[in-house]
PDB file of C-alpha atoms in Angstrom:
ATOM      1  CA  UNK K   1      51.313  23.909  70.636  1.00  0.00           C
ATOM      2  CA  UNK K   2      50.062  23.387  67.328  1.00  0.00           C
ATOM      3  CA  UNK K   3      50.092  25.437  64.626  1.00  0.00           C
ATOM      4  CA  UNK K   4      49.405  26.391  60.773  1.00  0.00           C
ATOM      5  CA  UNK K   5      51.902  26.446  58.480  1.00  0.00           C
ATOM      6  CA  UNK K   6      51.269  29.338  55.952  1.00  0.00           C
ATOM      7  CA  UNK K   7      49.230  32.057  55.929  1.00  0.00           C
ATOM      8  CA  UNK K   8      45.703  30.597  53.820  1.00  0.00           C
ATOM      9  CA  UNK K   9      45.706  32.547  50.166  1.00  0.00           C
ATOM     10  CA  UNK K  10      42.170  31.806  48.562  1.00  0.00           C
ATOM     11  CA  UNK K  11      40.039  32.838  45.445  1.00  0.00           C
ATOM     12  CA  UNK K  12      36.784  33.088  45.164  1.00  0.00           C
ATOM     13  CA  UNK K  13      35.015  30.599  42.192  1.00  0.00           C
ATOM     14  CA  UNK K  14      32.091  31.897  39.833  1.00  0.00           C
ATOM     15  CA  UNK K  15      29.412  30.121  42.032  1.00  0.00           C
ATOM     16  CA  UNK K  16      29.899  32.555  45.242  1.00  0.00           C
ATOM     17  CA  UNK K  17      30.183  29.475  47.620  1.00  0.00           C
ATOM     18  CA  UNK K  18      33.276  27.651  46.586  1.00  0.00           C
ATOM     19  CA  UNK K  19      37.030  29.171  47.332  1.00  0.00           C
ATOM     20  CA  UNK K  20      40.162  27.463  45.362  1.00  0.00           C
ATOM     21  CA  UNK K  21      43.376  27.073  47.185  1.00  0.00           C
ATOM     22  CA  UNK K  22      45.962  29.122  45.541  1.00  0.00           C
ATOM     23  CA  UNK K  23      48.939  28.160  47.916  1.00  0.00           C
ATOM     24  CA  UNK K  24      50.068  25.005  50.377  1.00  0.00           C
ATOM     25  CA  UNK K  25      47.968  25.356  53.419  1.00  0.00           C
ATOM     26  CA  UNK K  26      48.558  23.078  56.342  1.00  0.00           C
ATOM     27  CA  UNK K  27      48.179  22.349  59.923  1.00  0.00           C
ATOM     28  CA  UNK K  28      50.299  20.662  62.126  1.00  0.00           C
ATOM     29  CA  UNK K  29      48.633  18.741  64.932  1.00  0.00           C
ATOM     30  CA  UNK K  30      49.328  18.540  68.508  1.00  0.00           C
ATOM     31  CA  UNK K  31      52.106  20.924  68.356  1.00  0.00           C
ATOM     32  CA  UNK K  32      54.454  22.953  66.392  1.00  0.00           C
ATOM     33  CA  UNK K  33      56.530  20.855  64.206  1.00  0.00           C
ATOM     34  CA  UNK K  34      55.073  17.701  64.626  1.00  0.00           C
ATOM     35  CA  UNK K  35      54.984  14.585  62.214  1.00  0.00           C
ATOM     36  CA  UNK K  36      51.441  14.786  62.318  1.00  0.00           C
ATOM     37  CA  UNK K  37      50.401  17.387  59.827  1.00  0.00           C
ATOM     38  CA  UNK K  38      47.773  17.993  57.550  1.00  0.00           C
ATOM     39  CA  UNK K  39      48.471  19.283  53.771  1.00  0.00           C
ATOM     40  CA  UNK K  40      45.850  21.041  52.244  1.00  0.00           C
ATOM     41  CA  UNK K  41      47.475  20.914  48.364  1.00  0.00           C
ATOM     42  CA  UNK K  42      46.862  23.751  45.863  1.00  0.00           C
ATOM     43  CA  UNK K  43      43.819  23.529  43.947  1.00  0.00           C
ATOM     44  CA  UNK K  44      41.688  22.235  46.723  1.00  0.00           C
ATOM     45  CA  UNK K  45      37.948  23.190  46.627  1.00  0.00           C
ATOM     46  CA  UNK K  46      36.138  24.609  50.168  1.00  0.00           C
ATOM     47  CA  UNK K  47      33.209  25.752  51.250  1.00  0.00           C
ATOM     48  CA  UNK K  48      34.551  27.053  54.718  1.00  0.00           C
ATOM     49  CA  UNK K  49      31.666  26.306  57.354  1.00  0.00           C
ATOM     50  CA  UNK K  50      29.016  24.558  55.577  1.00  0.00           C
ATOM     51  CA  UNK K  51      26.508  26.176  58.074  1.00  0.00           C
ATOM     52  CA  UNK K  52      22.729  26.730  57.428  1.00  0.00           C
ATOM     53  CA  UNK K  53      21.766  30.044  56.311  1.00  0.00           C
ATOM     54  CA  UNK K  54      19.013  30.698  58.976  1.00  0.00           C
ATOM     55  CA  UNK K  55      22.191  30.524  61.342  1.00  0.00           C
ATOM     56  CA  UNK K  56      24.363  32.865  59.590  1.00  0.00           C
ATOM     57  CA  UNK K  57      23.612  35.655  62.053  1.00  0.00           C
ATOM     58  CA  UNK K  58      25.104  33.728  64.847  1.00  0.00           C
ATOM     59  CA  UNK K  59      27.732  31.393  62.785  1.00  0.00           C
ATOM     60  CA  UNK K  60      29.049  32.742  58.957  1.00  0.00           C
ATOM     61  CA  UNK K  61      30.534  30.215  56.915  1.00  0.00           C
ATOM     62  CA  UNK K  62      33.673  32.438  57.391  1.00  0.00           C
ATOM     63  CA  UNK K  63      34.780  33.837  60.569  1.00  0.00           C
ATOM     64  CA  UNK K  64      37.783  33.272  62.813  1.00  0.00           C
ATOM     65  CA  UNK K  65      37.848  29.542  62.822  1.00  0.00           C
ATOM     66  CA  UNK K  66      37.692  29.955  59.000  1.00  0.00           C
ATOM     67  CA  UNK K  67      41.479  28.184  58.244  1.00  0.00           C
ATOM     68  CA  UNK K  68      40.231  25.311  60.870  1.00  0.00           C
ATOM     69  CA  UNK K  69      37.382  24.727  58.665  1.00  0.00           C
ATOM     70  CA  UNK K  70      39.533  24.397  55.636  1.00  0.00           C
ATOM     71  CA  UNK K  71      41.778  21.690  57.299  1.00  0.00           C
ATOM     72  CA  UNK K  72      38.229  20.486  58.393  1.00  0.00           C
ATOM     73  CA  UNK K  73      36.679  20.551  55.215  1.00  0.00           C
ATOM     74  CA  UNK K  74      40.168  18.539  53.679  1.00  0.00           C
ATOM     75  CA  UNK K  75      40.171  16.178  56.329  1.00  0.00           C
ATOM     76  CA  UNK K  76      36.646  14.956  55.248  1.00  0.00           C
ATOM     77  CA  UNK K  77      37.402  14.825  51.372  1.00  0.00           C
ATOM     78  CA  UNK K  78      40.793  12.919  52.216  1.00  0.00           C
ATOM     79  CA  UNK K  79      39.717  10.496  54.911  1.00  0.00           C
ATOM     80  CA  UNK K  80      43.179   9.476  55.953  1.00  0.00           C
ATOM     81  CA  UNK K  81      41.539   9.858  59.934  1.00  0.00           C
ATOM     82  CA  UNK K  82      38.259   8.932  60.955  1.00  0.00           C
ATOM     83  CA  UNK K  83      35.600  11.331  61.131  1.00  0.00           C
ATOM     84  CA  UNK K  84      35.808  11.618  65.033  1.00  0.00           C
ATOM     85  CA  UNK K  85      39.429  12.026  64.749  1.00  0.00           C
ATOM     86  CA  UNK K  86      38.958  14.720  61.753  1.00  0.00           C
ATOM     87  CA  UNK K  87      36.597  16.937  64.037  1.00  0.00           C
ATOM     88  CA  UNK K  88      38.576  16.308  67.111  1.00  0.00           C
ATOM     89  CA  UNK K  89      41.323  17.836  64.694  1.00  0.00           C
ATOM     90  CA  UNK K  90      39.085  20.542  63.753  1.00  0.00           C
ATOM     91  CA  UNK K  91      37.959  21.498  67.314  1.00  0.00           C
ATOM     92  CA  UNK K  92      42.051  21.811  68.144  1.00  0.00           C
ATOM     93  CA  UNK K  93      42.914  24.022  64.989  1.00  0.00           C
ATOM     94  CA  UNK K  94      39.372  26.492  66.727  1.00  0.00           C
ATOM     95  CA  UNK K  95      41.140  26.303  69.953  1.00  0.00           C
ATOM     96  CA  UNK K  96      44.618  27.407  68.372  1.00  0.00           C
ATOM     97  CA  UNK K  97      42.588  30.498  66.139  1.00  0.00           C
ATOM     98  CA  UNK K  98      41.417  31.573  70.089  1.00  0.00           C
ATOM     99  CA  UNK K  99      37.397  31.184  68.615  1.00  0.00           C
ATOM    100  CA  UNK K 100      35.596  31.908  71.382  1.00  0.00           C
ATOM    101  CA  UNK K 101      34.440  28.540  73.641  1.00  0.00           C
ATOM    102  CA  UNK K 102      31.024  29.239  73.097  1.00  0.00           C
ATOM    103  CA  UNK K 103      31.399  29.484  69.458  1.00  0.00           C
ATOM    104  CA  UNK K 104      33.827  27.073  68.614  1.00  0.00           C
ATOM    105  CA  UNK K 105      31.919  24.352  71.244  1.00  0.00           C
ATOM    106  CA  UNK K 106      28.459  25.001  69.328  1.00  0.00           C
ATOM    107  CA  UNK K 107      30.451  24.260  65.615  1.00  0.00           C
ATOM    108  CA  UNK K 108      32.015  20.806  67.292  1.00  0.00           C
ATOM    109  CA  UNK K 109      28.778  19.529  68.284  1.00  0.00           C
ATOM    110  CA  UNK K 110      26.938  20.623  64.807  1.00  0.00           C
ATOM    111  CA  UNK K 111      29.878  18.905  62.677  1.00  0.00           C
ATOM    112  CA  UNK K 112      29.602  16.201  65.680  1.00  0.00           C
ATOM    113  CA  UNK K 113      25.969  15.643  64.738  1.00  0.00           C
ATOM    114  CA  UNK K 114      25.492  16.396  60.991  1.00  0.00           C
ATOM    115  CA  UNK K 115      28.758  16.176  59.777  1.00  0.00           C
ATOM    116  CA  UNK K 116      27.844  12.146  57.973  1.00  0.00           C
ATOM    117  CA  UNK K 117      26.430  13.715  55.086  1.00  0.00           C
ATOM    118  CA  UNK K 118      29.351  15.045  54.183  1.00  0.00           C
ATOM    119  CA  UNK K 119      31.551  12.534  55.330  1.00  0.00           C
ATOM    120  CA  UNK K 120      29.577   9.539  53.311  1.00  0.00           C
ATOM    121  CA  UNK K 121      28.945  11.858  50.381  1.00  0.00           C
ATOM    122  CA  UNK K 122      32.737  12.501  49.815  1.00  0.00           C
ATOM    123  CA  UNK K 123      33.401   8.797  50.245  1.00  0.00           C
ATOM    124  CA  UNK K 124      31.101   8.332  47.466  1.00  0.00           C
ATOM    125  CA  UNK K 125      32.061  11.112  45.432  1.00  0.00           C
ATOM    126  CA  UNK K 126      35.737   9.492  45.648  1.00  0.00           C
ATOM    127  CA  UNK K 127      34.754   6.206  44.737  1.00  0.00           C
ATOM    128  CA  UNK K 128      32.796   8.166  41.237  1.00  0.00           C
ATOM    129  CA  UNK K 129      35.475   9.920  40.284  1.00  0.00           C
ATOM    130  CA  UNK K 130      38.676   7.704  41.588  1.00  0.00           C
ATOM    131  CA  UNK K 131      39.804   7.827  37.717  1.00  0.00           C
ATOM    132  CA  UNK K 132      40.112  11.566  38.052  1.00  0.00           C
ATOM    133  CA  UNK K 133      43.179  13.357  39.948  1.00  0.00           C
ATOM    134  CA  UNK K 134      41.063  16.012  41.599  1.00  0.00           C
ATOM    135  CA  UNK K 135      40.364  17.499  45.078  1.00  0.00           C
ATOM    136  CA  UNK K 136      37.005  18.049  44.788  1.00  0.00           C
ATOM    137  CA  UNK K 137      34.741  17.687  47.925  1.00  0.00           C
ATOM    138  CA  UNK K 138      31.351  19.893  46.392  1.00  0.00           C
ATOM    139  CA  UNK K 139      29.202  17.664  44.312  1.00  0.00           C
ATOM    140  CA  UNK K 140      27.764  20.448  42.326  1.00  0.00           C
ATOM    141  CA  UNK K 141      31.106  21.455  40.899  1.00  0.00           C
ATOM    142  CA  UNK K 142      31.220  20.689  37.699  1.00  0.00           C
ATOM    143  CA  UNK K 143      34.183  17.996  36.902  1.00  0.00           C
ATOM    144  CA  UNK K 144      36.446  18.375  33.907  1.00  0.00           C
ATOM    145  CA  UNK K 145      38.153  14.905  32.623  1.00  0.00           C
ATOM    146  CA  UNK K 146      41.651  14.119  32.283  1.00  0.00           C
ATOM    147  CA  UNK K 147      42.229  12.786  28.681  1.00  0.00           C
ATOM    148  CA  UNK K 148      44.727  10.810  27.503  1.00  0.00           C
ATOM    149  CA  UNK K 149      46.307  12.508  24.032  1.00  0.00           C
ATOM    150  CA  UNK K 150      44.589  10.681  20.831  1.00  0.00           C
ATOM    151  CA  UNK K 151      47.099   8.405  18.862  1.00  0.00           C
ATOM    152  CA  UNK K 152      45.328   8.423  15.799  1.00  0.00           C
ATOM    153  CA  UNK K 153      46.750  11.218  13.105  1.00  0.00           C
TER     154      UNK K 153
END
C-alpha cells in the first residue's frame, strides 16, 4: 500500500495562506517502498486545498487529506506527471489518509474540473522565473533574486 514518508512539519508565512516546508515530505506511490515517489524538498511553498471560501464549511483548505494536498499542490508546481496523473496521485494519497469517499470523491472532481488554472499558471510561473532556484507555486509571493557576488572592489 502506499504510503508517506515523514511526518509533514510546516510553518505558517506572514500572509495567513501560505505554509513553508520545514522538513523532507514525500509520498510514495502505489505502495510502500516503491520507486515511484514523490519529494516534496524543504522550502516548498503550499496553500493546502486551494478551495473557495463559500465552501469552507463543507471543505477547509486543511483537513485530513491535508498532506495529500501538499504532494498535490507539488505535483502541479513540478510537472514531472501530467495533470491527470498528478490528481489520480492525489485521489490515492486521500484514499491512504482514510478521507471519507464522499469527501475525498467531491475534492477529485473539483481539482478534476478547475484544477488548469493552476496547472497552466505554474507552467508559466516556471517559465518567468526559470533563472531563479525556487519552489514557488503562489504568484503573489513575493520573489527574492539570487545574485551573483559583484567583482568590482
Amino acid at each position: 500500500m502506499s504510503r508517506f514518508t515523514d511526518e509533514l512539519i510546516v510553518s505558517p508565512l506572514p500572509d495567513g495562506r501560505t505554509w513553508v516546508i520545514r522538513r523532507d515530505f514525500g509520498y510514495d506511490i502505489g505502495k510502500e517502498g516503491s520507486v515511484n515517489t514523490i519529494n516534496v524538498p524543504i522550502g516548498f511553498k503550499t496553500d493546502f486545498a486551494s478551495v473557495p471560501r463559500f465552501l469552507w464549511a463543507f471543505i477547509p483548505r486543511w483537513g485530513k487529506y491535508g498532506n495529500a494536498a501538499v504532494i498535490h499542490d507539488f505535483l502541479y508546481w513540478e510537472q514531472k506527471y501530467t495533470r491527470k496523473e498528478s490528481d489520480r496521485i492525489f485521489l490515492e494519497a486521500m484514499c491512504v489518509l482514510e478521507v471519507s469517499y464522499l469527501i475525498r470523491t467531491l475534492i477529485f472532481y473539483a481539482v478534476r474540473l478547475f484544477g488548469w488554472y493552476a496547472w497552466n499558471r505554474n507552467k508559466k510561473m516556471k517559465v518567468i522565473n526559470s533563472k531563479y532556484k525556487i519552489y514557488e507555486p503562489m504568484t503573489n509571493i513575493v520573489l527574492q533574486l539570487t545574485a551573483k557576488p559583484s567583482t568590482k572592489t
